[in-house]
Coordinates of C-alpha atoms in Angstrom, one line a residue:
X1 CA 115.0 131.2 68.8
X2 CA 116.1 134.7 69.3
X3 CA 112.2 135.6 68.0
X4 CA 110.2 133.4 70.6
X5 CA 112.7 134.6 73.9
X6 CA 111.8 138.2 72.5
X7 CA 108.1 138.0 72.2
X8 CA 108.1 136.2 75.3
X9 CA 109.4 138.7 77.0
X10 CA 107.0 141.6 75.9
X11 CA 104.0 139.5 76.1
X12 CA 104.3 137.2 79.2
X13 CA 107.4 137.4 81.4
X14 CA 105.7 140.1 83.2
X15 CA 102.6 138.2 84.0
X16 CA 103.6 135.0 85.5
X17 CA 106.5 134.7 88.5
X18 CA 107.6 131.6 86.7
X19 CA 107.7 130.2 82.9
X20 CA 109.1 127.5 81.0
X21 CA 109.6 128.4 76.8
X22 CA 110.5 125.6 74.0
X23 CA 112.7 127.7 71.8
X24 CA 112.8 126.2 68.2
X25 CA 116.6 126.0 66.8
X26 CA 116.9 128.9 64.0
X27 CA 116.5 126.3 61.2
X28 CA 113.1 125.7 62.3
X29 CA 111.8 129.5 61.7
X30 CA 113.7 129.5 58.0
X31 CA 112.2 126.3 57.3
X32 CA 108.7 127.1 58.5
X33 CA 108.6 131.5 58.0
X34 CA 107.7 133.8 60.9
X35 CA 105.1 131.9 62.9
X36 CA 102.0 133.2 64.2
X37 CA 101.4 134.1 67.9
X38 CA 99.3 131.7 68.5
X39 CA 101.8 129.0 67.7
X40 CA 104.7 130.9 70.4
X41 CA 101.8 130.7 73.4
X42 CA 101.9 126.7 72.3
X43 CA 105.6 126.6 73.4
X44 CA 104.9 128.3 76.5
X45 CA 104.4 126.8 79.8
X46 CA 102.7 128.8 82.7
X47 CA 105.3 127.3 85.4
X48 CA 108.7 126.5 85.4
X49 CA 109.6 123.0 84.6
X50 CA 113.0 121.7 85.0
X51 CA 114.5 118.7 83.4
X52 CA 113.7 116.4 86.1
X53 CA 110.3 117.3 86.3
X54 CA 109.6 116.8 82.5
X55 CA 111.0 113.6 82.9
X56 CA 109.4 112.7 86.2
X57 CA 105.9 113.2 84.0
X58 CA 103.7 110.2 83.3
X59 CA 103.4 109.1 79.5
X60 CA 100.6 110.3 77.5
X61 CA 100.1 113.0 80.4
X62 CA 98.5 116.6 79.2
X63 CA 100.3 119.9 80.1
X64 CA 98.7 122.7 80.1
X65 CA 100.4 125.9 77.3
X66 CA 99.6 129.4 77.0
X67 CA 97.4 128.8 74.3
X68 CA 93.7 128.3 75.5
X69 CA 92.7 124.5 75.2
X70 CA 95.7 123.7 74.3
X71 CA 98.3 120.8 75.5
X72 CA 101.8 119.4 75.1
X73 CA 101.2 115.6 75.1
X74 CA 104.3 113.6 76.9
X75 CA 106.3 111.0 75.2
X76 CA 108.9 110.5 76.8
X77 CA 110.8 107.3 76.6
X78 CA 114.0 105.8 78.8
X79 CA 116.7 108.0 77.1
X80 CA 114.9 110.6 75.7
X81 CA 112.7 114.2 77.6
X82 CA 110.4 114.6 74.8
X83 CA 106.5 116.4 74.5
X84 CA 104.6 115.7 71.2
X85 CA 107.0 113.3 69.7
X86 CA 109.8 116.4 69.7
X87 CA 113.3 116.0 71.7
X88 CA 113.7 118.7 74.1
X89 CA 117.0 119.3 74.5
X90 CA 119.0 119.2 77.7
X91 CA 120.5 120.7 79.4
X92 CA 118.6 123.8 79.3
X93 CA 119.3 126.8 77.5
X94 CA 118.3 129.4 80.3
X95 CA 117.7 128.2 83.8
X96 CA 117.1 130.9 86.7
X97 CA 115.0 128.8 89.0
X98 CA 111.8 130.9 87.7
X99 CA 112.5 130.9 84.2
X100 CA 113.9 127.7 82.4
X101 CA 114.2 127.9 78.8
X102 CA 114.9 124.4 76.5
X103 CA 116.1 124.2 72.9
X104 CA 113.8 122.1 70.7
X105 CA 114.7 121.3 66.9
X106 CA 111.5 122.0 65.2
X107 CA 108.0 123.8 66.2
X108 CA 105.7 121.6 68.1
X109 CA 102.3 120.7 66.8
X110 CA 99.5 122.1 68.1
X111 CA 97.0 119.2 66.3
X112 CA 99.2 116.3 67.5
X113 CA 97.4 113.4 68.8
X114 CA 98.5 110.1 70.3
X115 CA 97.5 106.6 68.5
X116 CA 95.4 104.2 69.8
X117 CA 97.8 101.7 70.6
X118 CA 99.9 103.7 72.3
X119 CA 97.6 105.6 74.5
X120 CA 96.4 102.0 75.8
X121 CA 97.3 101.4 79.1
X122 CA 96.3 98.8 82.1
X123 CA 95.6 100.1 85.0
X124 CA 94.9 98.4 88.4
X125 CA 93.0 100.0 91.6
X126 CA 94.9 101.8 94.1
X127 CA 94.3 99.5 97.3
X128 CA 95.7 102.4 99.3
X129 CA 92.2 104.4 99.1
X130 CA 90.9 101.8 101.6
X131 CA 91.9 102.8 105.4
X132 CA 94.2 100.7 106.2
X133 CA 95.9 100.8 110.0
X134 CA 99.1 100.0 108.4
X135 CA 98.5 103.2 106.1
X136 CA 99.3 106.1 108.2
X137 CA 101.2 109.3 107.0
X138 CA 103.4 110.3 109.9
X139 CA 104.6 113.7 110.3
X140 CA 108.1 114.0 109.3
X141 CA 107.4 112.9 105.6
X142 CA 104.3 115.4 105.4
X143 CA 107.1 118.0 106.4
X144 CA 109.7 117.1 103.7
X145 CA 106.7 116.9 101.2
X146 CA 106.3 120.7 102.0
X147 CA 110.0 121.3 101.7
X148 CA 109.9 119.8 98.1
X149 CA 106.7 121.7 97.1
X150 CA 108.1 125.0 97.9
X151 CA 111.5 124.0 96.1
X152 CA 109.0 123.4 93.0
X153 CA 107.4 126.7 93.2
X154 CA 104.3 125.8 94.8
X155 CA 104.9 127.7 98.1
X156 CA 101.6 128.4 99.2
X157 CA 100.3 125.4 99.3
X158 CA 103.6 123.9 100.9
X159 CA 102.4 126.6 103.8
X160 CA 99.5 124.6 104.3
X161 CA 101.4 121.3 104.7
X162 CA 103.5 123.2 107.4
X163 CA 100.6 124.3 109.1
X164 CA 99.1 120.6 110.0
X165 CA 95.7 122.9 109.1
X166 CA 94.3 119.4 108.6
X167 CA 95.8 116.8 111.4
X168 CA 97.5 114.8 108.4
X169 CA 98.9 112.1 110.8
X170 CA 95.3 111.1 111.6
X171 CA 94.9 110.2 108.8
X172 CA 95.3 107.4 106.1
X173 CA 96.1 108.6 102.9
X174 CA 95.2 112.3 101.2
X175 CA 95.3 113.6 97.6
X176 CA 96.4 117.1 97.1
X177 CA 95.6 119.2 93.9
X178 CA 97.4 122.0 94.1
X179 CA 97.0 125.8 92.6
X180 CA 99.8 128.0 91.7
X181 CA 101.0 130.5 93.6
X182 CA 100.1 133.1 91.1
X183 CA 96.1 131.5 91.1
X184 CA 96.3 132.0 95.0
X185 CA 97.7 135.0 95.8
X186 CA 95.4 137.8 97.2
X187 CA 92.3 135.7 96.8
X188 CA 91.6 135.5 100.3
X189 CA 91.4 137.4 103.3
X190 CA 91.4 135.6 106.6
X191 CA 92.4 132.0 108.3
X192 CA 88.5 130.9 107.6
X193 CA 88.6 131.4 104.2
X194 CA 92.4 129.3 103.8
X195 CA 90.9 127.0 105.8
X196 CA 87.8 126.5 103.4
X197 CA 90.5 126.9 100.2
X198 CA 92.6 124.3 101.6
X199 CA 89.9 121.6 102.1
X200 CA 88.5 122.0 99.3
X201 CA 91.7 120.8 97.4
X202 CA 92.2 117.7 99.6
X203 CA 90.6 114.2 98.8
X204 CA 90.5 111.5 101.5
X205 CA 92.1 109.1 99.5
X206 CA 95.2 108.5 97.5
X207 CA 94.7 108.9 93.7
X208 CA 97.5 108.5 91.6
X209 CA 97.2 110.2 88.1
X210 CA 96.4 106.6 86.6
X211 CA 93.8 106.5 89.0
X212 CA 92.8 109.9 87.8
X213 CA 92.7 109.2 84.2
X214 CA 90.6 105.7 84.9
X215 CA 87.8 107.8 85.8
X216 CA 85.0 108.2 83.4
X217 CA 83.3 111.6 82.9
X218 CA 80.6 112.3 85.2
X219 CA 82.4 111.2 88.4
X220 CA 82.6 113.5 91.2
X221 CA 85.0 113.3 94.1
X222 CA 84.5 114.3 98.0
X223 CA 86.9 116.5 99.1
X224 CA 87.5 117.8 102.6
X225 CA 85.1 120.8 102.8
X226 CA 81.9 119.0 103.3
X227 CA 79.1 119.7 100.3
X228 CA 81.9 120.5 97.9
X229 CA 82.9 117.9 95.6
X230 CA 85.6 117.6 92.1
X231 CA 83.7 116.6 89.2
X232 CA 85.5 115.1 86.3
X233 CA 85.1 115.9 83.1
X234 CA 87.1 114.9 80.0
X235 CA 87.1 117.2 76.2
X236 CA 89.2 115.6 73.5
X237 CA 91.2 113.0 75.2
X238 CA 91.9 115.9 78.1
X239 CA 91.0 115.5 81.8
X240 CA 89.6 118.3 83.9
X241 CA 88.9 118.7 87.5
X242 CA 86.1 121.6 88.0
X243 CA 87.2 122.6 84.2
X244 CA 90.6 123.1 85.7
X245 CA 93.7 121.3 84.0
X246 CA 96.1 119.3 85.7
X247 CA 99.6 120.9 84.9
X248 CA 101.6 118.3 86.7
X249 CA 100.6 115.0 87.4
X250 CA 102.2 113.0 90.3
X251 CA 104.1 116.0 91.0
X252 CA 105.0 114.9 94.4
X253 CA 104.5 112.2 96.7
X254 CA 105.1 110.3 99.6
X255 CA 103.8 107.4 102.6
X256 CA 100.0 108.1 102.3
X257 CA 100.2 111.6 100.0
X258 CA 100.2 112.0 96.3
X259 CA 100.3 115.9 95.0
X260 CA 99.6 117.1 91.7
X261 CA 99.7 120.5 90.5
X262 CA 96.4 121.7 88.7
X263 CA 96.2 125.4 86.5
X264 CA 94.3 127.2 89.2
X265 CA 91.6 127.3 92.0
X266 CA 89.1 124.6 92.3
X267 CA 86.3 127.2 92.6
X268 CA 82.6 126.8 94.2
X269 CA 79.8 127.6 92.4
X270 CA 77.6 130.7 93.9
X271 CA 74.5 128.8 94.7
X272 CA 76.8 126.4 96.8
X273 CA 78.3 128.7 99.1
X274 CA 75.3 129.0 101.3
X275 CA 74.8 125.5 101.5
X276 CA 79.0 124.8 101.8
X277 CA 79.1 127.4 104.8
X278 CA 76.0 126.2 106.8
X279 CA 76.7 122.5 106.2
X280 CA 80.2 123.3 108.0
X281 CA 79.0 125.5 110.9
X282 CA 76.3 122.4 112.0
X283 CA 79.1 119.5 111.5
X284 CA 81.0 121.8 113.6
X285 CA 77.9 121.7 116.3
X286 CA 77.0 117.7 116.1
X287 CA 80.4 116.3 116.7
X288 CA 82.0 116.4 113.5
X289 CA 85.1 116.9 112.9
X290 CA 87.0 120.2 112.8
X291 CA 89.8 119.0 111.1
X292 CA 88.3 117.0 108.2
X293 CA 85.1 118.0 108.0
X294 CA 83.8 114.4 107.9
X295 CA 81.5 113.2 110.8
X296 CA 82.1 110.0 112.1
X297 CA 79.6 108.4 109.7
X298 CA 81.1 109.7 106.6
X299 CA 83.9 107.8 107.5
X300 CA 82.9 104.8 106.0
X301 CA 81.2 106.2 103.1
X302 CA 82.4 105.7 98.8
X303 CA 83.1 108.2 97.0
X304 CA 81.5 106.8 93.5
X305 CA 79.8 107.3 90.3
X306 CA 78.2 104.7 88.0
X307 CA 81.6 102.7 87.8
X308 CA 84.4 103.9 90.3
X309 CA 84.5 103.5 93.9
X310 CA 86.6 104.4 97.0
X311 CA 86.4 103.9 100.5
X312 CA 87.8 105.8 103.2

């Protein structure tokens, strides 16, 4: 144990504000030898995660490690916190706020896969992604939404909530993927271009993480900023929005809004900035809205692929 919390230290501490390390009981590295480097970065987590967030995960949900394309699969049952088939041991070890650090009896493995039968699961459609006038998010739950974000560590984005940038008691029911702090920070200048980050993370409609994980490859997702859109792509079982994981699934939620925490910026492509920027400016002009970025006849419009449809 005493071998990951030092490596650690030297290698990562200093390059994330917050981080959550699985420390292996010593038996574990006299059984098994000095493990490679590779196999620490598997028992790291870029974001702290405390024990009622790890539980709070869905089953067979991915979390993203420190080692590239490569994920901690939950299992966690009514009694047990447990990632790969592994008890994780609570209370924690270490637990600042930013750093939380849980004992684990024996290394997780980096090749674990879930069966068949157990990764089966029924899922029904969200009826909340139709607008509904009984579906309205009202303001005081939008504000302790933003109070709960920050106390997670996603502080930026719970800024936005603050803000109202987007008129959220207009409207029926939002999804939020939001970046980490660290993937935000100095990456943009001015109130245009938060406004434009912002958007571009919001869906019109409610999607729960088994909504998320019902969607096939190839679907793509409107979002707020108009001409930019999520597509959904899925590589060995894991499920990517714009090739960016989602670290914590149904992170938050409440009447109308359902957050989950993805490993960075949902970026836009060079050739679609042009398009993204002057596609705004004109719904700006012809009576779209300012807050949404929807005109009146979008309203009413699916967001769909071959098999998966949702109305606003």
């Amino acid at each position: 144990m005493a071998l990951t919390l030092n490596l650690a230290s030297r290698s990562f501490l200093h390059h994330f504000s917050s981080l959550t390390i699985f420390a292996p009981a010593d038996s574990a590295f006299s059984r098994s030898g000095q493990p490679p480097l590779s196999l620490l970065q598997y028992h790291l987590l870029p974001h702290a995660f405390s024990p009622e967030s790890l539980r709070s995960l869905p089953l067979n949900a991915k979390i993203s490690t420190m080692l590239p394309s490569r994920f901690l699969t939950v299992t966690n049952d009514e009694i047990r916190i447990s990632l790969n088939n592994v008890t994780v041991d609570t209370p924690p070890v270490y637990d600042d706020g930013s750093l939380i650090i849980f004992g684990i009896e024996k290394f997780f493995n980096p090749f674990f896969e879930i069966s068949n039968s157990s990764s089966k699961r029924i899922i029904h459609p969200n009826n909340e992604c139709r607008r509904r006038r009984d579906s309205v998010i009202e303001s005081n739950p939008v504000e302790a939404l933003a109070a709960a974000l920050r106390n997670r560590g996603w502080s930026v984005m719970a800024s936005f909530l603050d803000m109202q940038i987007l008129g959220f008691h207009k409207e029926p029911a939002v999804t939020i993927f939001a970046p980490t702090d660290d993937s935000l920070m100095n990456r943009v200048s001015n109130f245009s271009d938060w406004m434009s980050m912002f958007r571009r993370h919001v869906v019109p409609c409610k999607l729960w993480w088994s909504d998320l994980t019902n969607l096939g490859g190839g679907t793509e997702i409107k979002t707020y900023l108009r001409g930019f859109g999520i597509n959904v792509k899925r590589s060995n079982g894991v499920l990517t929005l714009n090739d960016r994981s989602v670290i914590y699934p149904d992170m938050l939620y409440s009447e109308g809004i359902v957050v989950h925490g993805i490993g960075g910026i949902l970026e836009i492509e060079k050739e679609m900035k042009g398009e993204i920027e002057e596609s705004s400016s004109s719904s700006m002009g012809n009576g779209g809205s300012p807050e949404s970025g929807f005109e009146e006849s979008d309203r009413d419009k699916a967001v769909t692929h071959y098999h998966f449809s949702v109305i606003r």
